[in-house]
Amino acid sequence: RLGFITACPSRLGAALRVTISLKVPLLAAAIDLSAFCRSYDLQVNQEHGNATHGSVWNVTSGDGLGMSEVDLINGVMEGSRMLVALEQRLEQGEPIYDAMPGLGNEASPGFPSDCCPSRMPDMDGFLSVAAVVLKGNPEVYSKLRRERTQMGVTFASCIKPGMDDKGHPSGRSAGMVAGDDLCYETFAELFDPVIHRLHEFLPTAPQPSDSSSAKLSNTAIDKSRSYVLSVFVEVRRNLEGFRLAPACRREERREVECLLTKAMNQSEKLHGSYKPLAFSQSCAPLVSGIDWAEQDRLCAEGVLFAEPSSPAQLAAGIGRHWPDARGAFIAEASDLVVWCNEEDHFRFRVKQEGADLKAAFGRAFESVAALEAAVRSTGGAGYARERRLGYVTVDPANLGCALRCAVAMKLPCLGSHPEFPSVCKALNLQVAWRGDRWDVSSGSTLGVSEVDVANEVIEGCAQLVSLEELAAAGSAIDDKLRSLVSQ
C-alpha cells in the first residue's frame, strides 16, 4: 500500500522528487505563483542568489503516495511547460486570466458547483458561518444537496465558498453566496440560520426603506474640521431577472453592462464615462478595454478594481470569465463611481473630503434612483428585492438596505484608549485601523432603513469627536466611556 519504504513518512509511495528550475519573472510578479501551482498539485519555491541564473523558481512534484514515477515526472513536466507558456504570453502583452483557476470559463477546482456529493465533506476546522450551521445540522445538506432554483442555480454553487475555504478565526465570513434572488427562498433552511448568525436576528417583517436625505440628522460630525478626513458611502444593487455573479452566464453579465452604459447615456443626472477593464471585449466603444497602464493607475486610486484573488471569492465564482463585462462608470466630477459586475451587478461609491456625510448620502442615492429609472426606461427591470431581506446581494452579510457609510477619522487620544473598540460597538459602529487613520463605519443594515443607518453613523461619529475633544483638552473621559459601554 505504501510503496517504497522511507525514513520520513511524507516521502512514501514512489519515493521520488522531481524538480525543474524556471525563470518566470513576469508570471511571478503577476500572480500568486505558489497558490497557482498548488492547484495543480505542484510545489514551488524561489531560489535566491544562484550565481549562474540569478533568481529562479523551483517547480517540484507533490505527494508521491498513490502516484507512479511516470505520473510524477509527467506532472512536473506538463506543469512547467504551462508556466513557460504563460510567461511567454505575458512577454507578448497578452492576458492570462483564462488560465487562472476561477478566472476562466470553468469553476475553480475543489467542491463541485453543479451537484453536491452524496456525503457531506468533513467540515472539521472550517470556520465560516455556513460551515458551523451545517456541522450542527447536517441533515440540511442531505435535504438540499440536489436542489436548484427555478433559474437553475444549484445548492452546490451556493455553498462552494464554505467548502473550499476554511475561513479565518479573526473573520466571520458567511461561507455561502446567492446565485440569484430565488436562492434565499429555495435554500432558506441554510440561508436563514446563516443570516441570523451574521446579523444577530432574522426578520419577519418587511425590510424598511427610506433614502430621503432630507430626513438625515443635521448634527455636525466635526465642527472644528480637525478630526474627520473624508466620508464614504457605498450602495450595492442587483437587477431583477438576472442571475448574480456566482451563477450568471457571460451573456447575462454583458447585458447588465449594456444596461448600465445605455442608462448612463440617457440619464441627465449621470454624466461621465465608462471604463471597461483592460482586455474586456464586451464594450463596443473600447473593444479591448482601457490601457493596462491606465487600469493600474485607476486601481491604485481606488477607482477601479482588480481580479479576485482570495480562495473564497474564486470559489464563489466571482471571477468567472474575467475580465469580460467588468468596468466602472466614473462621473465627470470624479466624486461618484459605479462598479459594474465586480461582485454585485452595481456598487455605487461616493467619496468626499470633509465631514459632510449627508451630502455624500444624497449624491449616492440620487445616482441609485437615476440609474434604476434609466434602466426601466429602456425596458429593463428594477432592482431585485426580497420582502424580509431587502435588496438582494451576493453575500448575505450585505442584505437589508445594502448600504455602507464610513468616516475616516484622526482620533489620537480616544483611539488609543483600551475602551475605544467597545465604545464603537456600543454605538453600533464598526472600526478598523487603516495605517494612519480610523475607518469608522456602519454595522448591519438588515431591518433598518437607509436613513437610520446613516443617522447612526452621523450621531455616533459626532459623539466620538466630542470625546476626542475632551480627551485632547485633558479632561477625564473614563466615566463617559464606561457609561456608553454599559448602555
CSV table of C-alpha atoms in Angstrom, one decimal, residues 58-467:
chain,number,residue,atom,x,y,z
A,58,ASN,CA,12.0,25.5,-8.4
A,59,VAL,CA,8.9,23.6,-9.5
A,60,THR,CA,8.7,20.3,-7.6
A,61,SER,CA,6.5,17.3,-7.6
A,62,GLY,CA,3.9,16.9,-4.9
A,63,ASP,CA,2.9,13.9,-2.7
A,64,GLY,CA,4.2,10.6,-4.3
A,65,LEU,CA,1.9,8.3,-2.4
A,66,GLY,CA,-0.6,6.6,-4.8
A,67,MET,CA,1.3,8.0,-7.8
A,68,SER,CA,3.7,6.2,-10.2
A,69,GLU,CA,7.1,7.6,-11.0
A,70,VAL,CA,6.0,8.3,-14.6
A,71,ASP,CA,2.9,10.2,-13.4
A,72,LEU,CA,5.1,12.4,-11.1
A,73,ILE,CA,7.6,13.2,-13.8
A,74,ASN,CA,4.9,14.0,-16.3
A,75,GLY,CA,3.0,16.2,-13.9
A,76,VAL,CA,6.1,18.4,-13.3
A,77,MET,CA,6.9,18.5,-17.0
A,78,GLU,CA,3.4,19.5,-18.0
A,79,GLY,CA,3.1,22.0,-15.2
A,80,SER,CA,6.5,23.6,-16.1
A,81,ARG,CA,5.5,23.7,-19.8
A,82,MET,CA,2.3,25.5,-18.8
A,83,LEU,CA,4.2,28.1,-16.7
A,84,VAL,CA,6.7,28.8,-19.5
A,85,ALA,CA,3.8,29.2,-22.0
A,86,LEU,CA,2.1,31.7,-19.6
A,87,GLU,CA,5.4,33.6,-19.2
A,88,GLN,CA,5.7,33.9,-23.0
A,89,ARG,CA,2.1,35.2,-23.3
A,90,LEU,CA,2.9,37.9,-20.7
A,91,GLU,CA,6.1,38.8,-22.7
A,92,GLN,CA,3.8,39.4,-25.7
A,93,GLY,CA,1.5,41.6,-23.7
A,94,GLU,CA,-1.4,39.0,-23.7
A,95,PRO,CA,-3.7,38.4,-20.7
A,96,ILE,CA,-3.6,35.1,-19.0
A,97,TYR,CA,-6.8,35.2,-17.0
A,98,ASP,CA,-8.3,32.2,-18.9
A,99,ALA,CA,-5.5,30.0,-17.5
A,100,MET,CA,-6.1,31.1,-13.8
A,101,PRO,CA,-8.2,28.7,-11.7
A,102,GLY,CA,-11.5,30.5,-11.0
A,103,LEU,CA,-10.9,33.3,-13.6
A,104,GLY,CA,-11.6,31.3,-16.8
A,105,ASN,CA,-14.7,29.7,-18.1
A,106,GLU,CA,-14.8,26.9,-15.5
A,107,ALA,CA,-15.5,26.9,-11.8
A,108,SER,CA,-12.4,26.9,-9.5
A,109,PRO,CA,-11.1,23.4,-8.5
A,110,GLY,CA,-12.4,21.9,-5.4
A,111,PHE,CA,-16.0,21.2,-4.3
A,112,PRO,CA,-18.2,20.7,-7.4
A,113,SER,CA,-20.6,23.5,-8.3
A,114,ASP,CA,-23.1,21.5,-10.3
A,115,CYS,CA,-24.2,18.9,-7.7
A,116,CYS,CA,-23.2,18.1,-4.1
A,117,PRO,CA,-21.6,14.7,-3.3
A,118,SER,CA,-23.9,12.3,-1.6
A,119,ARG,CA,-22.0,12.6,1.7
A,120,MET,CA,-21.1,16.0,3.2
A,121,PRO,CA,-17.4,16.5,3.3
A,122,ASP,CA,-15.6,16.6,6.7
A,123,MET,CA,-16.0,20.1,8.0
A,124,ASP,CA,-13.7,19.8,10.9
A,125,GLY,CA,-11.7,23.0,11.3
A,126,PHE,CA,-13.9,25.0,8.9
A,127,LEU,CA,-14.9,28.3,10.5
A,128,SER,CA,-17.4,30.1,8.2
A,129,VAL,CA,-20.9,30.6,9.4
A,130,ALA,CA,-22.4,28.2,6.9
A,131,ALA,CA,-19.9,25.5,7.9
A,132,VAL,CA,-20.8,25.9,11.6
A,133,VAL,CA,-24.5,25.7,10.8
A,134,LEU,CA,-24.0,22.6,8.6
A,135,LYS,CA,-21.9,20.9,11.2
A,136,GLY,CA,-24.6,21.4,13.7
A,137,ASN,CA,-27.4,20.4,11.4
A,138,PRO,CA,-26.0,18.0,8.7
A,139,GLU,CA,-29.5,16.9,7.6
A,140,VAL,CA,-29.9,20.3,5.9
A,141,TYR,CA,-27.1,19.3,3.5
A,142,SER,CA,-28.8,15.9,2.8
A,143,LYS,CA,-32.1,17.6,2.1
A,144,LEU,CA,-30.9,20.4,-0.2
A,145,ARG,CA,-27.9,18.9,-1.9
A,146,ARG,CA,-29.8,18.1,-5.2
A,147,GLU,CA,-31.9,21.2,-5.1
A,148,ARG,CA,-31.7,24.2,-7.6
A,149,THR,CA,-33.7,27.3,-8.1
A,150,GLN,CA,-36.1,27.9,-11.0
A,151,MET,CA,-33.3,29.8,-12.8
A,152,GLY,CA,-31.0,26.8,-12.4
A,153,VAL,CA,-28.8,27.9,-9.5
A,154,THR,CA,-27.6,24.8,-7.6
A,155,PHE,CA,-27.3,24.5,-3.8
A,156,ALA,CA,-23.7,23.2,-4.5
A,157,SER,CA,-22.7,26.5,-6.1
A,158,CYS,CA,-24.1,28.5,-3.2
A,159,ILE,CA,-22.1,26.6,-0.5
A,160,LYS,CA,-18.9,26.0,-2.5
A,161,PRO,CA,-17.1,29.0,-0.9
A,162,GLY,CA,-17.5,27.5,2.6
A,163,MET,CA,-16.5,24.1,1.3
A,164,ASP,CA,-13.3,25.2,-0.4
A,165,ASP,CA,-12.1,27.9,2.1
A,166,LYS,CA,-11.8,27.1,5.8
A,167,GLY,CA,-12.1,30.7,6.8
A,168,HIS,CA,-10.1,32.5,9.4
A,169,PRO,CA,-10.6,32.7,13.2
A,170,SER,CA,-10.4,36.6,13.1
A,171,GLY,CA,-13.0,36.8,10.4
A,172,ARG,CA,-16.7,36.0,10.2
A,173,SER,CA,-17.4,35.0,6.6
A,174,ALA,CA,-20.8,33.7,5.5
A,175,GLY,CA,-19.3,30.8,3.7
A,176,MET,CA,-22.1,30.8,1.1
A,177,VAL,CA,-23.4,33.1,-1.6
A,178,ALA,CA,-26.6,33.6,-3.6
A,179,GLY,CA,-26.6,32.9,-7.4
A,180,ASP,CA,-30.0,34.6,-7.9
A,181,ASP,CA,-32.7,36.3,-5.9
A,182,LEU,CA,-34.6,33.0,-5.5
A,183,CYS,CA,-31.8,31.3,-3.6
A,184,TYR,CA,-32.8,33.0,-0.3
A,185,GLU,CA,-36.2,31.3,-0.5
A,186,THR,CA,-35.2,28.0,-2.2
A,187,PHE,CA,-32.4,27.3,0.2
A,188,ALA,CA,-33.9,29.1,3.2
A,189,GLU,CA,-33.2,26.2,5.6
A,190,LEU,CA,-29.5,27.1,5.4
A,191,PHE,CA,-29.6,30.8,4.4
A,192,ASP,CA,-32.0,31.7,7.3
A,193,PRO,CA,-29.7,30.4,10.2
A,194,VAL,CA,-26.7,31.9,8.4
A,195,ILE,CA,-28.4,35.3,8.1
A,196,HIS,CA,-29.5,35.0,11.8
A,197,ARG,CA,-25.9,34.5,12.9
A,198,LEU,CA,-24.5,37.2,10.7
A,199,HIS,CA,-27.0,39.9,11.6
A,200,GLU,CA,-27.9,38.6,15.1
A,201,PHE,CA,-31.6,38.4,14.2
A,202,LEU,CA,-33.8,37.1,11.5
A,203,PRO,CA,-36.5,39.5,10.2
A,204,THR,CA,-40.1,38.5,9.8
A,205,ALA,CA,-41.5,42.0,9.0
A,206,PRO,CA,-40.8,43.7,5.6
A,207,GLN,CA,-37.4,45.4,5.3
A,208,PRO,CA,-38.0,49.2,5.7
A,209,SER,CA,-36.7,51.6,3.0
A,210,ASP,CA,-36.2,55.3,3.2
A,211,SER,CA,-33.4,57.1,1.3
A,212,SER,CA,-34.6,60.7,1.7
A,213,SER,CA,-31.6,62.8,2.6
A,214,ALA,CA,-33.9,65.5,4.0
A,215,LYS,CA,-34.6,63.1,6.9
A,216,LEU,CA,-30.9,62.9,7.8
A,217,SER,CA,-29.6,64.3,11.1
A,218,ASN,CA,-28.3,67.9,10.9
A,219,THR,CA,-25.7,67.1,13.6
A,220,ALA,CA,-22.3,68.3,12.6
A,221,ILE,CA,-19.8,65.4,12.9
A,222,ASP,CA,-16.8,67.6,13.2
A,223,LYS,CA,-17.5,71.4,13.7
A,224,SER,CA,-13.8,72.2,14.1
A,225,ARG,CA,-12.8,70.3,11.0
A,226,SER,CA,-9.9,68.9,12.9
A,227,TYR,CA,-10.7,65.2,13.1
A,228,VAL,CA,-12.6,63.9,10.0
A,229,LEU,CA,-10.6,63.4,6.8
A,230,SER,CA,-13.3,62.1,4.4
A,231,VAL,CA,-16.7,60.4,4.2
A,232,PHE,CA,-17.6,57.4,2.1
A,233,VAL,CA,-21.0,55.9,1.0
A,234,GLU,CA,-21.4,52.6,-0.8
A,235,VAL,CA,-24.6,51.1,-2.1
A,236,ARG,CA,-25.0,47.6,-3.7
A,237,ARG,CA,-27.7,46.8,-6.1
A,238,ASN,CA,-28.6,43.8,-8.4
A,239,LEU,CA,-31.1,43.8,-11.3
A,240,GLU,CA,-34.2,41.8,-11.0
A,241,GLY,CA,-34.5,38.9,-13.5
A,242,PHE,CA,-30.7,38.4,-13.9
A,243,ARG,CA,-28.7,35.7,-12.2
A,244,LEU,CA,-25.9,37.0,-9.9
A,245,ALA,CA,-22.1,36.7,-10.4
A,246,PRO,CA,-21.7,33.2,-8.9
A,247,ALA,CA,-24.1,31.7,-11.5
A,248,CYS,CA,-24.7,34.1,-14.4
A,249,ARG,CA,-23.8,33.3,-18.0
A,250,ARG,CA,-21.4,35.5,-19.9
A,251,GLU,CA,-24.3,36.9,-21.9
A,252,GLU,CA,-26.2,37.9,-18.8
A,253,ARG,CA,-23.2,39.8,-17.5
A,254,ARG,CA,-22.8,41.6,-20.8
A,255,GLU,CA,-26.4,42.6,-20.8
A,256,VAL,CA,-26.0,44.1,-17.3
A,257,GLU,CA,-23.1,46.1,-18.6
A,258,CYS,CA,-25.0,47.2,-21.6
A,259,LEU,CA,-27.9,48.4,-19.5
A,260,LEU,CA,-25.5,50.5,-17.4
A,261,THR,CA,-23.9,52.1,-20.4
A,262,LYS,CA,-27.3,52.8,-22.1
A,263,ALA,CA,-28.7,54.3,-18.8
A,264,MET,CA,-25.6,56.4,-18.4
A,265,ASN,CA,-26.1,57.9,-21.9
A,266,GLN,CA,-29.8,58.6,-21.4
A,267,SER,CA,-29.9,60.0,-17.8
A,268,GLU,CA,-29.5,63.7,-17.3
A,269,LYS,CA,-28.2,63.0,-13.8
A,270,LEU,CA,-25.4,60.6,-14.8
A,271,HIS,CA,-22.6,62.4,-16.7
A,272,GLY,CA,-19.3,60.7,-17.1
A,273,SER,CA,-17.5,57.9,-18.9
A,274,TYR,CA,-17.5,54.1,-18.7
A,275,LYS,CA,-14.1,52.4,-18.3
A,276,PRO,CA,-14.1,48.7,-19.2
A,277,LEU,CA,-11.3,46.7,-17.6
A,278,ALA,CA,-8.3,46.0,-19.8
A,279,PHE,CA,-8.8,43.1,-22.2
A,280,SER,CA,-12.5,43.1,-21.7
A,281,GLN,CA,-14.1,42.6,-25.2
A,282,SER,CA,-17.7,43.3,-24.3
A,283,CYS,CA,-18.0,47.1,-24.6
A,284,ALA,CA,-18.3,48.4,-28.2
A,285,PRO,CA,-16.6,51.8,-27.9
A,286,LEU,CA,-13.5,50.2,-26.3
A,287,VAL,CA,-13.4,46.6,-27.6
A,288,SER,CA,-10.2,45.7,-25.8
A,289,GLY,CA,-10.9,47.7,-22.7
A,290,ILE,CA,-8.8,50.5,-21.4
A,291,ASP,CA,-5.0,50.6,-21.5
A,292,TRP,CA,-3.3,48.4,-18.9
A,293,ALA,CA,-1.3,51.3,-17.5
A,294,GLU,CA,-4.5,53.3,-17.1
A,295,GLN,CA,-6.1,50.4,-15.3
A,296,ASP,CA,-3.1,50.1,-12.9
A,297,ARG,CA,-3.4,53.9,-12.1
A,298,LEU,CA,-7.2,53.8,-11.5
A,299,CYS,CA,-6.9,50.7,-9.3
A,300,ALA,CA,-4.2,52.4,-7.2
A,301,GLU,CA,-6.5,55.3,-6.8
A,302,GLY,CA,-9.4,53.0,-5.7
A,303,VAL,CA,-11.5,53.9,-8.7
A,304,LEU,CA,-11.2,50.6,-10.5
A,305,PHE,CA,-11.0,47.0,-9.1
A,306,ALA,CA,-8.6,44.1,-9.8
A,307,GLU,CA,-9.4,40.5,-10.3
A,308,PRO,CA,-10.5,38.5,-7.2
A,309,SER,CA,-7.7,36.6,-5.5
A,310,SER,CA,-9.0,35.1,-2.3
A,311,PRO,CA,-9.9,31.4,-2.2
A,312,ALA,CA,-13.5,32.3,-1.1
A,313,GLN,CA,-14.1,34.8,-3.9
A,314,LEU,CA,-12.7,32.4,-6.5
A,315,ALA,CA,-14.8,29.5,-5.1
A,316,ALA,CA,-17.9,31.7,-5.2
A,317,GLY,CA,-17.5,32.1,-9.0
A,318,ILE,CA,-17.0,35.9,-8.8
A,319,GLY,CA,-14.0,35.7,-11.2
A,320,ARG,CA,-15.5,33.6,-14.0
A,321,HIS,CA,-14.9,35.0,-17.5
A,322,TRP,CA,-12.6,37.6,-16.1
A,323,PRO,CA,-12.4,40.5,-17.1
A,324,ASP,CA,-15.4,40.3,-19.5
A,325,ALA,CA,-18.1,42.9,-19.0
A,326,ARG,CA,-16.5,44.4,-16.0
A,327,GLY,CA,-15.7,48.1,-15.6
A,328,ALA,CA,-16.6,51.3,-13.8
A,329,PHE,CA,-18.7,54.4,-14.6
A,330,ILE,CA,-16.7,57.4,-13.4
A,331,ALA,CA,-18.7,60.7,-13.0
A,332,GLU,CA,-17.4,63.9,-14.5
A,333,ALA,CA,-16.9,65.3,-11.0
A,334,SER,CA,-15.0,62.2,-10.0
A,335,ASP,CA,-16.9,62.0,-6.8
A,336,LEU,CA,-19.1,59.1,-7.9
A,337,VAL,CA,-18.0,55.7,-9.2
A,338,VAL,CA,-20.3,52.8,-10.2
A,339,TRP,CA,-18.6,49.4,-10.3
A,340,CYS,CA,-20.2,47.1,-12.8
A,341,ASN,CA,-20.1,43.3,-12.3
A,342,GLU,CA,-17.4,43.3,-9.7
A,343,GLU,CA,-19.4,41.2,-7.2
A,344,ASP,CA,-22.9,42.6,-7.3
A,345,HIS,CA,-24.2,44.0,-10.5
A,346,PHE,CA,-23.6,47.6,-9.3
A,347,ARG,CA,-21.7,49.2,-6.5
A,348,PHE,CA,-22.3,52.9,-6.2
A,349,ARG,CA,-19.3,54.5,-4.4
A,350,VAL,CA,-19.2,58.1,-3.3
A,351,LYS,CA,-16.1,59.6,-1.5
A,352,GLN,CA,-15.8,63.2,-0.5
A,353,GLU,CA,-13.3,65.1,1.5
A,354,GLY,CA,-14.5,66.6,4.8
A,355,ALA,CA,-17.3,65.5,7.2
A,356,ASP,CA,-20.5,66.1,5.2
A,357,LEU,CA,-21.9,62.6,5.2
A,358,LYS,CA,-25.3,64.0,4.4
A,359,ALA,CA,-24.2,65.4,1.1
A,360,ALA,CA,-22.4,62.1,0.1
A,361,PHE,CA,-25.5,60.1,1.0
A,362,GLY,CA,-27.7,62.4,-1.2
A,363,ARG,CA,-25.2,62.1,-4.1
A,364,ALA,CA,-25.2,58.3,-3.8
A,365,PHE,CA,-28.9,57.8,-3.7
A,366,GLU,CA,-29.7,60.3,-6.4
A,367,SER,CA,-27.5,58.2,-8.6
A,368,VAL,CA,-29.0,54.9,-7.4
A,369,ALA,CA,-32.5,56.2,-8.3
A,370,ALA,CA,-31.4,57.8,-11.6
A,371,LEU,CA,-29.8,54.5,-12.8
A,372,GLU,CA,-32.9,52.4,-11.9
A,373,ALA,CA,-35.2,54.9,-13.7
A,374,ALA,CA,-33.0,54.9,-16.8
A,375,VAL,CA,-32.8,51.1,-16.8
A,376,ARG,CA,-36.6,50.9,-16.6
A,377,SER,CA,-37.0,53.4,-19.4
A,378,THR,CA,-35.0,51.0,-21.7
A,379,GLY,CA,-37.3,48.1,-20.9
A,380,GLY,CA,-35.3,46.6,-18.1
A,381,ALA,CA,-36.5,45.7,-14.6
A,382,GLY,CA,-35.7,47.5,-11.4
A,383,TYR,CA,-33.5,46.4,-8.5
A,384,ALA,CA,-34.1,42.9,-7.0
A,385,ARG,CA,-35.7,43.0,-3.6
A,386,GLU,CA,-36.9,40.3,-1.1
A,387,ARG,CA,-39.8,41.2,1.2
A,388,ARG,CA,-38.0,40.4,4.5
A,389,LEU,CA,-34.4,40.7,3.5
A,390,GLY,CA,-34.4,43.9,1.5
A,391,TYR,CA,-32.2,44.4,-1.5
A,392,VAL,CA,-30.7,41.1,-2.8
A,393,THR,CA,-27.0,40.8,-2.6
A,394,VAL,CA,-24.5,38.1,-3.4
A,395,ASP,CA,-23.1,38.0,0.1
A,396,PRO,CA,-25.8,37.6,2.8
A,397,ALA,CA,-23.8,39.8,5.1
A,398,ASN,CA,-24.8,42.8,2.9
A,399,LEU,CA,-28.6,42.2,2.9
A,400,GLY,CA,-31.1,44.8,4.1
A,401,CYS,CA,-30.6,48.3,2.6
A,402,ALA,CA,-27.2,47.1,1.3
A,403,LEU,CA,-25.6,50.3,2.4
A,404,ARG,CA,-22.2,51.1,4.0
A,405,CYS,CA,-21.4,54.6,5.4
A,406,ALA,CA,-17.9,55.2,6.6
A,407,VAL,CA,-16.0,58.1,8.1
A,408,ALA,CA,-12.1,58.4,8.1
A,409,MET,CA,-11.1,60.0,11.3
A,410,LYS,CA,-8.0,61.0,13.3
A,411,LEU,CA,-8.5,60.2,17.0
A,412,PRO,CA,-5.1,60.2,18.6
A,413,CYS,CA,-6.4,60.3,22.2
A,414,LEU,CA,-9.6,58.3,22.1
A,415,GLY,CA,-8.3,55.8,19.5
A,416,SER,CA,-5.5,54.8,21.9
A,417,HIS,CA,-7.9,54.2,24.8
A,418,PRO,CA,-8.5,50.5,25.6
A,419,GLU,CA,-12.3,51.0,25.7
A,420,PHE,CA,-12.4,52.5,22.2
A,421,PRO,CA,-13.4,49.3,20.4
A,422,SER,CA,-16.1,48.7,23.0
A,423,VAL,CA,-17.4,52.2,22.7
A,424,CYS,CA,-17.7,51.8,18.9
A,425,LYS,CA,-19.6,48.5,19.3
A,426,ALA,CA,-22.0,50.2,21.8
A,427,LEU,CA,-22.7,52.8,19.2
A,428,ASN,CA,-23.3,50.0,16.6
A,429,LEU,CA,-20.3,51.1,14.6
A,430,GLN,CA,-17.5,49.1,13.2
A,431,VAL,CA,-13.9,50.3,13.4
A,432,ALA,CA,-10.7,49.4,11.6
A,433,TRP,CA,-7.2,50.9,11.6
A,434,ARG,CA,-6.1,51.9,8.2
A,435,GLY,CA,-2.4,52.8,8.6
A,436,ASP,CA,-2.8,56.4,9.7
A,437,ARG,CA,-6.5,56.8,10.4
A,438,TRP,CA,-9.5,55.1,11.9
A,439,ASP,CA,-12.2,53.9,9.5
A,440,VAL,CA,-15.5,54.1,11.4
A,441,SER,CA,-18.4,52.5,9.5
A,442,SER,CA,-22.0,51.3,9.8
A,443,GLY,CA,-22.9,47.9,11.1
A,444,SER,CA,-25.6,45.5,9.9
A,445,THR,CA,-28.2,47.1,7.6
A,446,LEU,CA,-30.8,44.3,7.8
A,447,GLY,CA,-34.1,45.5,9.4
A,448,VAL,CA,-33.2,49.2,9.3
A,449,SER,CA,-33.7,51.9,6.6
A,450,GLU,CA,-31.0,53.8,4.7
A,451,VAL,CA,-31.8,56.9,6.7
A,452,ASP,CA,-31.5,55.0,10.0
A,453,VAL,CA,-28.1,53.6,9.0
A,454,ALA,CA,-26.7,57.0,8.0
A,455,ASN,CA,-28.1,58.8,11.1
A,456,GLU,CA,-26.5,56.2,13.3
A,457,VAL,CA,-23.1,56.9,11.8
A,458,ILE,CA,-23.6,60.7,11.9
A,459,GLU,CA,-24.6,60.8,15.5
A,460,GLY,CA,-22.1,58.1,16.6
A,461,CYS,CA,-19.1,59.8,14.9
A,462,ALA,CA,-20.2,63.2,16.4
A,463,GLN,CA,-20.0,61.5,19.8
A,464,LEU,CA,-16.6,60.2,19.1
A,465,VAL,CA,-15.3,63.6,18.0
A,466,SER,CA,-16.8,65.1,21.2
A,467,LEU,CA,-15.0,62.5,23.4
